[in-house]
Amino acid sequence: MDISDIVRKQREFFKTGRTKDVDFRINALGKLEQVIKKYEVKIEEALKKDLNKSEFESYMAEVGLTLSDLTFIKKRVKKWSKDERVLTPLSQFHSKSFITKEPYGVTLIISPWNYPFLLCIEPLVGAIAAGNCAILKVSRDSKYTSKVISEMISETFPEEYITVVNGNREVVNKLLEEKLDYIFFTGGVAVGKIVMEKAAKNLIPVTLELGGKSPCIVEKSADLKVAAKRVVFGKYLNSGQTCVAPDYLLLQSDVKEEFIKYLKETIALFYTNEPLQNDSYTNIINEKHFNRLVNLIKGEKIVHGGDIDRENLKIEPTILDKITLDSPIMKEEIFGPILPIITFDDIEEAENIILQGEKPLALYLFTKNKKIENRILKNISFGGGCINDTIIQLATSRMPFGGVGNSGMGSYHGKQSFDTFTHRRSIVKKYNWIDLPIRYLPYDDFKMKLLKLFLK
């Protein structure tokens, strides 16, 4: 595989201008939609092999979300692509001001293994809609899904327009050495820093969709039964291998025992009393991550779960108590089905715990207290989140999704996907029938008065 040759071919194709035609983009989105539907069963089978995802979860959290965003964007891309007229200041009389939308060119999308279809194809939808060529670097860890994506894309698009690249770290390094026009990366913070460092050498703009330790606060006024269902859903979906999963629980001491009881009941309700035997319960992606998660449980106070199935790489939904900020599990993003609990007495204490860490990708607050809701939203910076629910903030095309600070930069979904892969170019068209002399030398007091009048 000659990476330089792939980039060269895409650059040559982009120079033809075909991708800039809006009808070409809409047609490409239509082809992508058709091939996703054609391959739907194969995609779900691949996700089952990679992560043991059920058919329902595969459609709900991967295929269905992708199709929903694709449909939303395809209907609106013609409108979004039009020039935008803006008001022209009096000092530039007589002229017209407008913003044109142009694609960046050759884009690189690096996708992860945890949602290997969604987090590869959804950014691609934005790249296509904006008029770019795209190189998709799929994950080696989710090899079955990566293979299906490769088959799907090669069947639908010429490689000089969109192509899939697989391979090891060396392949990624070669891609990052190329002078690309945009890089969209989803993954961990450590690799994200490497991507940004490599991109900086060629001044390539980047979007980084990272992660971090997303807190979930359960305050005493919350509806505890409902909160338990929504926490369990968000935490153990995909066995916790979700970038916006609640990473740890901040639980008010007044309701601690009652809420833990509801958590246990809900886990049994969702996954039965033998979750390791439940065919709808996702496995851990590989042995490396499995061993890392098992080590995080060791030595901690387990109040629920803790059993493992090494052969099938499954870890029971687990709850840990008596956790502090010094506990090993609080030193890294968990990315697994382990929920550590830290108790607090008042909301200020919970707030201070969160503020000691990096800005999280998500924050969840369960409360009926409007003052506490407003306080948390005002005082804590995070990528996005929910009040009285978990993870559903990313399941809409009408709001941007992305991190802040250590949890990422840039965002996508819906129009934001189009904007992310688009350069907004400002144009002033000046007419020739009048040419105000104020800006030209020589300058005098009269011109100075006019200048202050125009620019005040």
Tab-separated table of C-alpha atoms in Angstrom:
chain	number	residue	atom	x	y	z
A	1	MET	CA	0.000	0.000	0.000
A	2	ASP	CA	1.531	3.274	-1.163
A	3	ILE	CA	0.077	5.980	1.079
A	4	SER	CA	1.617	8.798	-0.960
A	5	ASP	CA	0.058	7.398	-4.123
A	6	ILE	CA	-3.389	7.292	-2.494
A	7	VAL	CA	-3.088	10.925	-1.381
A	8	ARG	CA	-1.806	11.973	-4.830
A	9	LYS	CA	-4.732	10.303	-6.611
A	10	GLN	CA	-7.245	11.912	-4.281
A	11	ARG	CA	-5.660	15.305	-4.699
A	12	GLU	CA	-5.816	14.979	-8.476
A	13	PHE	CA	-9.462	13.919	-8.314
A	14	PHE	CA	-10.317	16.821	-6.020
A	15	LYS	CA	-8.700	19.244	-8.460
A	16	THR	CA	-11.191	18.191	-11.154
A	17	GLY	CA	-13.841	20.042	-9.133
A	18	ARG	CA	-16.376	17.207	-9.320
A	19	THR	CA	-16.804	16.969	-5.551
A	20	LYS	CA	-17.654	20.674	-5.352
A	21	ASP	CA	-20.847	20.114	-7.330
A	22	VAL	CA	-23.697	19.889	-4.822
A	23	ASP	CA	-25.652	17.401	-6.912
A	24	PHE	CA	-22.566	15.166	-6.998
A	25	ARG	CA	-22.436	15.267	-3.184
A	26	ILE	CA	-26.135	14.503	-2.781
A	27	ASN	CA	-25.793	11.612	-5.221
A	28	ALA	CA	-22.794	10.288	-3.240
A	29	LEU	CA	-24.758	10.497	0.005
A	30	GLY	CA	-27.594	8.616	-1.659
A	31	LYS	CA	-25.188	5.878	-2.773
A	32	LEU	CA	-23.784	5.641	0.749
A	33	GLU	CA	-27.288	5.332	2.181
A	34	GLN	CA	-28.170	2.558	-0.275
A	35	VAL	CA	-25.022	0.537	0.389
A	36	ILE	CA	-25.471	0.814	4.184
A	37	LYS	CA	-28.966	-0.624	3.850
A	38	LYS	CA	-27.672	-3.314	1.499
A	39	TYR	CA	-24.928	-4.312	3.947
A	40	GLU	CA	-27.019	-3.896	7.111
A	41	VAL	CA	-27.073	-7.606	7.989
A	42	LYS	CA	-23.341	-7.970	7.282
A	43	ILE	CA	-22.580	-4.943	9.446
A	44	GLU	CA	-24.593	-6.355	12.336
A	45	GLU	CA	-22.937	-9.767	11.933
A	46	ALA	CA	-19.505	-8.103	12.010
A	47	LEU	CA	-20.361	-6.123	15.136
A	48	LYS	CA	-21.505	-9.361	16.738
A	49	LYS	CA	-18.139	-10.980	15.964
A	50	ASP	CA	-16.099	-7.986	17.104
A	51	LEU	CA	-17.987	-6.968	20.249
A	52	ASN	CA	-20.877	-9.417	20.659
A	53	LYS	CA	-23.336	-6.584	20.020
A	54	SER	CA	-26.939	-7.661	19.673
A	55	GLU	CA	-28.898	-6.846	16.533
A	56	PHE	CA	-30.950	-4.309	18.481
A	57	GLU	CA	-27.922	-2.542	19.977
A	58	SER	CA	-26.080	-2.562	16.637
A	59	TYR	CA	-28.962	-0.789	14.928
A	60	MET	CA	-29.783	1.538	17.831
A	61	ALA	CA	-26.235	2.717	18.513
A	62	GLU	CA	-24.491	2.322	15.154
A	63	VAL	CA	-26.388	1.677	11.905
A	64	GLY	CA	-29.597	3.503	12.814
A	65	LEU	CA	-27.846	6.574	14.203
A	66	THR	CA	-25.695	6.779	11.072
A	67	LEU	CA	-28.672	6.541	8.727
A	68	SER	CA	-30.583	9.127	10.756
A	69	ASP	CA	-27.746	11.661	10.516
A	70	LEU	CA	-27.180	10.866	6.837
A	71	THR	CA	-30.840	11.472	6.014
A	72	PHE	CA	-30.861	14.728	7.990
A	73	ILE	CA	-27.779	16.035	6.181
A	74	LYS	CA	-28.749	14.877	2.693
A	75	LYS	CA	-32.025	16.819	2.881
A	76	ARG	CA	-30.253	20.051	3.845
A	77	VAL	CA	-26.853	20.033	2.137
A	78	LYS	CA	-28.062	22.079	-0.866
A	79	LYS	CA	-29.276	24.856	1.445
A	80	TRP	CA	-26.140	24.777	3.582
A	81	SER	CA	-23.892	24.979	0.507
A	82	LYS	CA	-25.380	28.247	-0.768
A	83	ASP	CA	-23.550	31.548	-0.377
A	84	GLU	CA	-24.543	33.591	2.665
A	85	ARG	CA	-25.171	37.314	2.214
A	86	VAL	CA	-24.022	39.490	5.101
A	87	LEU	CA	-24.401	43.205	5.769
A	88	THR	CA	-21.657	45.461	4.426
A	89	PRO	CA	-20.393	48.320	6.621
A	90	LEU	CA	-20.927	51.862	5.382
A	91	SER	CA	-17.158	52.344	5.166
A	92	GLN	CA	-17.075	49.829	2.286
A	93	PHE	CA	-19.819	51.468	0.228
A	94	HIS	CA	-20.708	50.437	-2.459
A	95	SER	CA	-20.097	46.684	-2.284
A	96	LYS	CA	-21.633	43.309	-1.547
A	97	SER	CA	-20.390	40.973	1.190
A	98	PHE	CA	-20.952	37.236	1.238
A	99	ILE	CA	-19.545	33.956	2.563
A	100	THR	CA	-18.853	31.026	0.254
A	101	LYS	CA	-18.471	27.422	1.399
A	102	GLU	CA	-15.546	25.446	0.061
A	103	PRO	CA	-14.325	21.949	0.950
A	104	TYR	CA	-10.869	21.496	2.433
A	105	GLY	CA	-9.776	18.838	-0.057
A	106	VAL	CA	-8.216	15.511	0.948
A	107	THR	CA	-9.375	14.540	4.439
A	108	LEU	CA	-8.280	11.760	6.775
A	109	ILE	CA	-10.778	10.131	9.163
A	110	ILE	CA	-9.248	7.917	11.860
A	111	SER	CA	-11.880	5.816	13.604
A	112	PRO	CA	-11.818	3.705	16.808
A	113	TRP	CA	-12.935	0.162	17.629
A	114	ASN	CA	-15.665	0.745	20.217
A	115	TYR	CA	-18.320	1.961	17.758
A	116	PRO	CA	-16.410	0.961	14.637
A	117	PHE	CA	-19.186	1.610	12.128
A	118	LEU	CA	-20.806	4.738	13.571
A	119	LEU	CA	-17.575	6.579	14.342
A	120	CYS	CA	-16.153	5.884	10.900
A	121	ILE	CA	-19.125	6.491	8.636
A	122	GLU	CA	-20.795	9.404	10.461
A	123	PRO	CA	-17.765	11.718	10.017
A	124	LEU	CA	-17.562	10.504	6.403
A	125	VAL	CA	-21.105	11.778	5.829
A	126	GLY	CA	-19.938	15.266	6.821
A	127	ALA	CA	-16.844	15.035	4.608
A	128	ILE	CA	-18.928	13.997	1.586
A	129	ALA	CA	-21.600	16.641	2.222
A	130	ALA	CA	-18.953	19.371	2.346
A	131	GLY	CA	-17.385	18.207	-0.937
A	132	ASN	CA	-14.163	16.536	0.189
A	133	CYS	CA	-12.290	13.398	-0.736
A	134	ALA	CA	-11.728	11.041	2.190
A	135	ILE	CA	-9.296	8.405	3.418
A	136	LEU	CA	-10.800	6.202	6.133
A	137	LYS	CA	-8.306	4.657	8.564
A	138	VAL	CA	-10.299	1.869	10.197
A	139	SER	CA	-9.386	0.071	13.417
A	140	ARG	CA	-7.450	-3.203	13.429
A	141	ASP	CA	-9.078	-4.232	16.711
A	142	SER	CA	-12.571	-4.376	15.194
A	143	LYS	CA	-11.325	-6.369	12.201
A	144	TYR	CA	-14.637	-7.830	11.051
A	145	THR	CA	-16.418	-4.469	10.940
A	146	SER	CA	-13.379	-2.863	9.294
A	147	LYS	CA	-13.483	-5.537	6.580
A	148	VAL	CA	-17.173	-4.894	5.892
A	149	ILE	CA	-16.586	-1.117	5.727
A	150	SER	CA	-13.755	-1.705	3.240
A	151	GLU	CA	-15.951	-3.922	1.041
A	152	MET	CA	-18.827	-1.471	1.234
A	153	ILE	CA	-16.777	1.596	0.309
A	154	SER	CA	-14.753	-0.081	-2.474
A	155	GLU	CA	-17.986	-1.339	-4.055
A	156	THR	CA	-19.546	2.136	-4.005
A	157	PHE	CA	-16.819	4.730	-4.612
A	158	PRO	CA	-13.598	4.959	-6.650
A	159	GLU	CA	-10.508	4.997	-4.433
A	160	GLU	CA	-9.459	8.391	-5.779
A	161	TYR	CA	-12.623	9.758	-4.136
A	162	ILE	CA	-13.091	7.665	-0.977
A	163	THR	CA	-10.934	4.769	0.146
A	164	VAL	CA	-10.327	2.620	3.216
A	165	VAL	CA	-6.887	2.022	4.702
A	166	ASN	CA	-6.152	-0.668	7.252
A	167	GLY	CA	-2.897	-1.467	8.980
A	168	ASN	CA	-0.698	-0.959	12.002
A	169	ARG	CA	0.800	2.074	13.687
A	170	GLU	CA	3.344	2.438	10.897
A	171	VAL	CA	0.521	2.980	8.397
A	172	VAL	CA	-0.994	5.666	10.638
A	173	ASN	CA	2.386	7.396	10.922
A	174	LYS	CA	2.762	7.410	7.135
A	175	LEU	CA	-0.694	8.930	6.758
A	176	LEU	CA	0.124	11.615	9.315
A	177	GLU	CA	3.345	12.502	7.475
A	178	GLU	CA	1.344	13.430	4.373
A	179	LYS	CA	0.288	17.008	3.743
A	180	LEU	CA	-3.428	16.399	4.076
A	181	ASP	CA	-6.064	19.125	4.195
A	182	TYR	CA	-7.993	17.999	7.281
A	183	ILE	CA	-7.743	15.289	9.946
A	184	PHE	CA	-10.693	13.982	11.958
A	185	PHE	CA	-9.616	11.716	14.818
A	186	THR	CA	-11.697	9.757	17.315
A	187	GLY	CA	-9.859	7.904	20.073
A	188	GLY	CA	-7.891	8.271	23.277
A	189	VAL	CA	-6.175	11.363	24.635
A	190	ALA	CA	-2.628	9.975	24.311
A	191	VAL	CA	-2.967	9.172	20.598
A	192	GLY	CA	-4.913	12.394	20.046
A	193	LYS	CA	-1.906	14.377	21.239
A	194	ILE	CA	0.318	12.524	18.759
A	195	VAL	CA	-2.124	13.246	15.924
A	196	MET	CA	-2.198	16.934	16.797
A	197	GLU	CA	1.598	17.102	17.062
A	198	LYS	CA	2.014	15.472	13.630
A	199	ALA	CA	-0.657	17.706	12.095
A	200	ALA	CA	1.004	20.822	13.486
A	201	LYS	CA	4.147	20.158	11.435
A	202	ASN	CA	2.138	20.666	8.247
A	203	LEU	CA	-0.366	23.135	9.746
A	204	ILE	CA	-3.231	20.714	9.124
A	205	PRO	CA	-6.496	21.599	10.927
A	206	VAL	CA	-7.850	18.844	13.158
A	207	THR	CA	-10.938	17.719	14.994
A	208	LEU	CA	-10.168	15.593	18.042
A	209	GLU	CA	-12.990	13.531	19.537
A	210	LEU	CA	-11.425	12.181	22.721
A	211	GLY	CA	-12.851	11.136	26.084
A	212	GLY	CA	-11.975	11.370	29.747
A	213	LYS	CA	-13.595	10.732	33.089
A	214	SER	CA	-17.199	11.805	32.658
A	215	PRO	CA	-18.921	12.255	36.054
A	216	CYS	CA	-22.486	11.310	36.884
A	217	ILE	CA	-23.987	13.173	39.848
A	218	VAL	CA	-26.998	11.732	41.654
A	219	GLU	CA	-28.372	14.326	44.073
A	220	LYS	CA	-30.847	13.487	46.822
A	221	SER	CA	-33.848	15.153	45.152
A	222	ALA	CA	-33.559	12.914	42.057
A	223	ASP	CA	-36.131	10.293	41.082
A	224	LEU	CA	-33.892	7.439	42.183
A	225	LYS	CA	-35.675	4.562	40.439
A	226	VAL	CA	-35.670	6.318	37.069
A	227	ALA	CA	-32.116	7.537	37.606
A	228	ALA	CA	-30.923	3.987	38.287
A	229	LYS	CA	-32.369	2.730	34.983
A	230	ARG	CA	-30.790	5.541	33.009
A	231	VAL	CA	-27.398	5.231	34.714
A	232	VAL	CA	-27.291	1.468	34.155
A	233	PHE	CA	-28.289	1.933	30.506
A	234	GLY	CA	-25.623	4.552	29.846
A	235	LYS	CA	-22.854	2.901	31.858
A	236	TYR	CA	-23.156	-0.699	30.679
A	237	LEU	CA	-24.176	-0.105	27.051
A	238	ASN	CA	-21.416	-1.715	24.959
A	239	SER	CA	-19.964	-2.936	28.289
A	240	GLY	CA	-18.965	0.611	29.177
A	241	GLN	CA	-16.845	0.971	26.033
A	242	THR	CA	-18.478	4.288	25.172
A	243	CYS	CA	-16.631	7.597	25.205
A	244	VAL	CA	-19.597	9.378	26.817
A	245	ALA	CA	-20.479	6.642	29.312
A	246	PRO	CA	-20.743	7.767	32.943
A	247	ASP	CA	-17.199	7.061	34.116
A	248	TYR	CA	-17.797	7.414	37.846
A	249	LEU	CA	-20.763	8.084	40.103
A	250	LEU	CA	-20.895	10.996	42.532
A	251	LEU	CA	-23.643	9.898	44.911
A	252	GLN	CA	-25.070	12.007	47.728
A	253	SER	CA	-24.597	10.178	51.012
A	254	ASP	CA	-28.247	10.706	52.081
A	255	VAL	CA	-29.491	8.358	49.330
A	256	LYS	CA	-26.484	6.096	48.895
A	257	GLU	CA	-27.861	2.778	50.142
A	258	GLU	CA	-31.237	3.230	48.467
A	259	PHE	CA	-29.701	4.121	45.116
A	260	ILE	CA	-27.220	1.224	45.169
A	261	LYS	CA	-30.176	-1.098	45.797
A	262	TYR	CA	-31.953	0.282	42.710
A	263	LEU	CA	-28.770	-0.075	40.648
A	264	LYS	CA	-28.476	-3.766	41.568
A	265	GLU	CA	-32.157	-4.408	40.810
A	266	THR	CA	-31.858	-2.682	37.436
A	267	ILE	CA	-28.725	-4.612	36.429
A	268	ALA	CA	-30.564	-7.866	37.181
A	269	LEU	CA	-33.598	-6.635	35.238
A	270	PHE	CA	-31.561	-5.618	32.176
A	271	TYR	CA	-28.950	-8.370	32.080
A	272	THR	CA	-30.518	-11.150	34.244
A	273	ASN	CA	-28.806	-12.601	37.315
A	274	GLU	CA	-26.235	-14.233	35.044
A	275	PRO	CA	-25.093	-11.441	32.737
A	276	LEU	CA	-22.002	-13.362	31.620
A	277	GLN	CA	-24.376	-15.898	30.043
A	278	ASN	CA	-26.503	-13.175	28.432
A	279	ASP	CA	-25.986	-13.232	24.667
A	280	SER	CA	-26.992	-9.552	24.422
A	281	TYR	CA	-24.201	-8.470	26.759
A	282	THR	CA	-21.201	-7.043	24.925
A	283	ASN	CA	-17.701	-8.411	25.390
A	284	ILE	CA	-14.468	-6.480	25.888
A	285	ILE	CA	-12.707	-5.835	22.581
A	286	ASN	CA	-9.470	-7.727	23.279
A	287	GLU	CA	-7.362	-9.414	25.933
A	288	LYS	CA	-5.213	-6.339	26.553
A	289	HIS	CA	-8.198	-4.197	27.552
A	290	PHE	CA	-9.755	-7.109	29.424
A	291	ASN	CA	-6.645	-7.532	31.622
A	292	ARG	CA	-6.451	-3.772	32.231
A	293	LEU	CA	-10.040	-3.707	33.481
A	294	VAL	CA	-9.609	-6.795	35.673
A	295	ASN	CA	-6.607	-5.125	37.328
A	296	LEU	CA	-8.705	-2.026	38.089
A	297	ILE	CA	-11.147	-4.167	40.082
A	298	LYS	CA	-8.482	-5.936	42.156
A	299	GLY	CA	-8.233	-4.786	45.757
A	300	GLU	CA	-11.358	-2.611	45.614
A	301	LYS	CA	-14.603	-3.042	47.566
A	302	ILE	CA	-17.042	-4.756	45.201
A	303	VAL	CA	-20.697	-4.222	46.100
A	304	HIS	CA	-22.042	-5.843	42.944
A	305	GLY	CA	-20.662	-8.013	40.161
A	306	GLY	CA	-16.953	-8.563	39.726
A	307	ASP	CA	-17.145	-11.979	38.029
A	308	ILE	CA	-15.287	-12.470	34.753
A	309	ASP	CA	-15.322	-14.827	31.765
A	310	ARG	CA	-11.787	-14.770	30.405
A	311	GLU	CA	-12.516	-17.097	27.498
A	312	ASN	CA	-15.248	-14.839	26.102
A	313	LEU	CA	-13.673	-11.570	27.337
A	314	LYS	CA	-16.683	-10.613	29.447
A	315	ILE	CA	-16.758	-8.746	32.753
A	316	GLU	CA	-19.935	-8.664	34.807
A	317	PRO	CA	-21.535	-5.240	35.376
A	318	THR	CA	-19.618	-4.182	38.465
A	319	ILE	CA	-20.106	-1.532	41.157
A	320	LEU	CA	-17.260	-0.434	43.421
A	321	ASP	CA	-17.693	1.410	46.726
A	322	LYS	CA	-15.322	3.295	49.043
A	323	ILE	CA	-13.524	4.877	46.083
A	324	THR	CA	-11.423	8.028	46.488
A	325	LEU	CA	-9.594	10.259	44.035
A	326	ASP	CA	-6.411	8.360	44.934
A	327	SER	CA	-7.848	4.998	43.889
A	328	PRO	CA	-6.186	3.493	40.760
A	329	ILE	CA	-9.508	3.433	38.914
A	330	MET	CA	-9.742	7.231	39.213
A	331	LYS	CA	-6.390	7.729	37.473
A	332	GLU	CA	-7.565	6.791	33.978
A	333	GLU	CA	-10.667	6.600	31.827
A	334	ILE	CA	-12.279	3.258	32.681
A	335	PHE	CA	-13.851	2.370	29.319
A	336	GLY	CA	-15.414	-0.770	30.728
A	337	PRO	CA	-18.363	-2.091	32.787
A	338	ILE	CA	-17.087	-0.890	36.167
A	339	LEU	CA	-18.881	1.868	38.075
A	340	PRO	CA	-16.916	3.381	40.988
A	341	ILE	CA	-18.878	5.325	43.597
A	342	ILE	CA	-17.632	8.420	45.385
A	343	THR	CA	-19.999	9.873	47.989
A	344	PHE	CA	-20.523	13.538	48.782
A	345	ASP	CA	-22.457	15.439	51.431
A	346	ASP	CA	-23.279	18.671	49.604
A	347	ILE	CA	-23.182	19.770	45.973
A	348	GLU	CA	-20.160	22.015	46.503
A	349	GLU	CA	-18.139	18.964	47.490
A	350	ALA	CA	-19.203	17.127	44.310
A	351	GLU	CA	-18.378	20.195	42.256
A	352	ASN	CA	-14.881	20.447	43.740
A	353	ILE	CA	-14.186	16.781	43.005
A	354	ILE	CA	-14.992	17.294	39.327
A	355	LEU	CA	-12.993	20.521	39.104
A	356	GLN	CA	-9.859	18.742	40.315
A	357	GLY	CA	-9.740	16.778	37.058
A	358	GLU	CA	-9.590	17.643	33.375
A	359	LYS	CA	-12.652	18.965	31.557
A	360	PRO	CA	-14.759	15.859	30.803
A	361	LEU	CA	-16.393	14.947	27.504
A	362	ALA	CA	-19.744	14.496	29.250
A	363	LEU	CA	-21.450	15.292	32.536
A	364	TYR	CA	-24.708	13.873	33.866
A	365	LEU	CA	-26.778	15.312	36.689
A	366	PHE	CA	-29.831	13.724	38.265
A	367	THR	CA	-31.790	16.260	40.285
A	368	LYS	CA	-35.155	17.973	40.641
A	369	ASN	CA	-33.494	21.023	42.171
A	370	LYS	CA	-33.356	23.840	39.599
A	371	LYS	CA	-30.806	25.829	41.614
A	372	ILE	CA	-28.405	22.885	41.674
A	373	GLU	CA	-28.956	22.314	37.954
A	374	ASN	CA	-28.132	25.945	37.172
A	375	ARG	CA	-25.119	25.908	39.470
A	376	ILE	CA	-23.544	22.851	37.840
A	377	LEU	CA	-24.151	24.163	34.323
A	378	LYS	CA	-22.662	27.522	35.256
A	379	ASN	CA	-19.603	26.352	37.189
A	380	ILE	CA	-18.367	23.234	35.363
A	381	SER	CA	-17.007	23.073	31.825
A	382	PHE	CA	-17.650	19.870	29.845
A	383	GLY	CA	-18.309	18.783	26.265
A	384	GLY	CA	-22.025	18.055	26.592
A	385	GLY	CA	-24.391	16.079	28.750
A	386	CYS	CA	-27.841	15.471	30.176
A	387	ILE	CA	-30.014	16.487	33.060
A	388	ASN	CA	-31.807	13.392	34.378
A	389	ASP	CA	-30.518	11.033	31.685
A	390	THR	CA	-27.290	9.706	30.163
A	391	ILE	CA	-25.620	9.588	26.710
A	392	ILE	CA	-28.675	10.658	24.661
A	393	GLN	CA	-27.132	14.083	23.985
A	394	LEU	CA	-25.262	12.544	21.037
A	395	ALA	CA	-28.359	10.935	19.493
A	396	THR	CA	-29.580	14.040	17.671
A	397	SER	CA	-28.544	15.730	14.442
A	398	ARG	CA	-29.725	19.114	15.687
A	399	MET	CA	-26.984	19.606	18.286
A	400	PRO	CA	-23.192	19.499	17.915
A	401	PHE	CA	-21.232	16.790	19.677
A	402	GLY	CA	-17.658	17.294	20.836
A	403	GLY	CA	-15.309	17.831	23.719
A	404	VAL	CA	-13.514	20.737	25.337
A	405	GLY	CA	-9.980	21.014	26.670
A	406	ASN	CA	-8.540	17.571	27.361
A	407	SER	CA	-11.678	15.848	26.072
A	408	GLY	CA	-11.259	17.164	22.537
A	409	MET	CA	-11.713	20.040	20.129
A	410	GLY	CA	-14.188	20.625	17.360
A	411	SER	CA	-17.568	18.965	16.956
A	412	TYR	CA	-19.844	17.242	14.481
A	413	HIS	CA	-23.366	15.788	13.860
A	414	GLY	CA	-25.904	17.373	11.537
A	415	LYS	CA	-24.968	20.814	10.245
A	416	GLN	CA	-21.897	20.819	12.461
A	417	SER	CA	-20.532	17.879	10.441
A	418	PHE	CA	-20.924	19.938	7.273
A	419	ASP	CA	-19.333	22.983	8.918
A	420	THR	CA	-16.430	20.961	10.332
A	421	PHE	CA	-15.327	19.831	6.868
A	422	THR	CA	-16.016	23.234	5.266
A	423	HIS	CA	-13.903	26.373	4.971
A	424	ARG	CA	-16.068	29.493	5.191
A	425	ARG	CA	-14.547	32.014	2.815
A	426	SER	CA	-15.343	35.726	3.200
A	427	ILE	CA	-15.717	37.732	-0.018
A	428	VAL	CA	-16.318	41.436	-0.608
A	429	LYS	CA	-17.377	42.372	-4.143
A	430	LYS	CA	-16.695	46.063	-4.690
A	431	TYR	CA	-18.508	48.014	-7.412
A	432	ASN	CA	-16.669	50.493	-9.633
A	433	TRP	CA	-19.211	53.247	-10.194
A	434	ILE	CA	-18.066	55.064	-7.066
A	435	ASP	CA	-14.704	55.058	-5.307
A	436	LEU	CA	-14.639	56.851	-1.979
A	437	PRO	CA	-11.278	58.623	-1.640
A	438	ILE	CA	-11.158	58.673	2.156
A	439	ARG	CA	-8.756	55.707	2.469
A	440	TYR	CA	-6.251	57.035	-0.020
A	441	LEU	CA	-3.336	59.322	0.791
A	442	PRO	CA	-2.802	62.152	1.430
A	443	TYR	CA	-4.610	62.169	4.803
A	444	ASP	CA	-5.956	65.358	6.392
A	445	ASP	CA	-8.208	66.497	9.242
A	446	PHE	CA	-11.374	66.206	7.170
A	447	LYS	CA	-10.611	62.603	6.267
A	448	MET	CA	-9.863	61.887	9.921
A	449	LYS	CA	-13.299	63.154	10.924
A	450	LEU	CA	-14.940	60.994	8.257
A	451	LEU	CA	-12.904	57.958	9.347
A	452	LYS	CA	-14.081	58.350	12.950
A	453	LEU	CA	-17.628	58.760	11.728
A	454	PHE	CA	-17.464	55.498	9.745
A	455	LEU	CA	-15.561	53.443	12.308
A	456	LYS	CA	-17.011	54.530	15.606
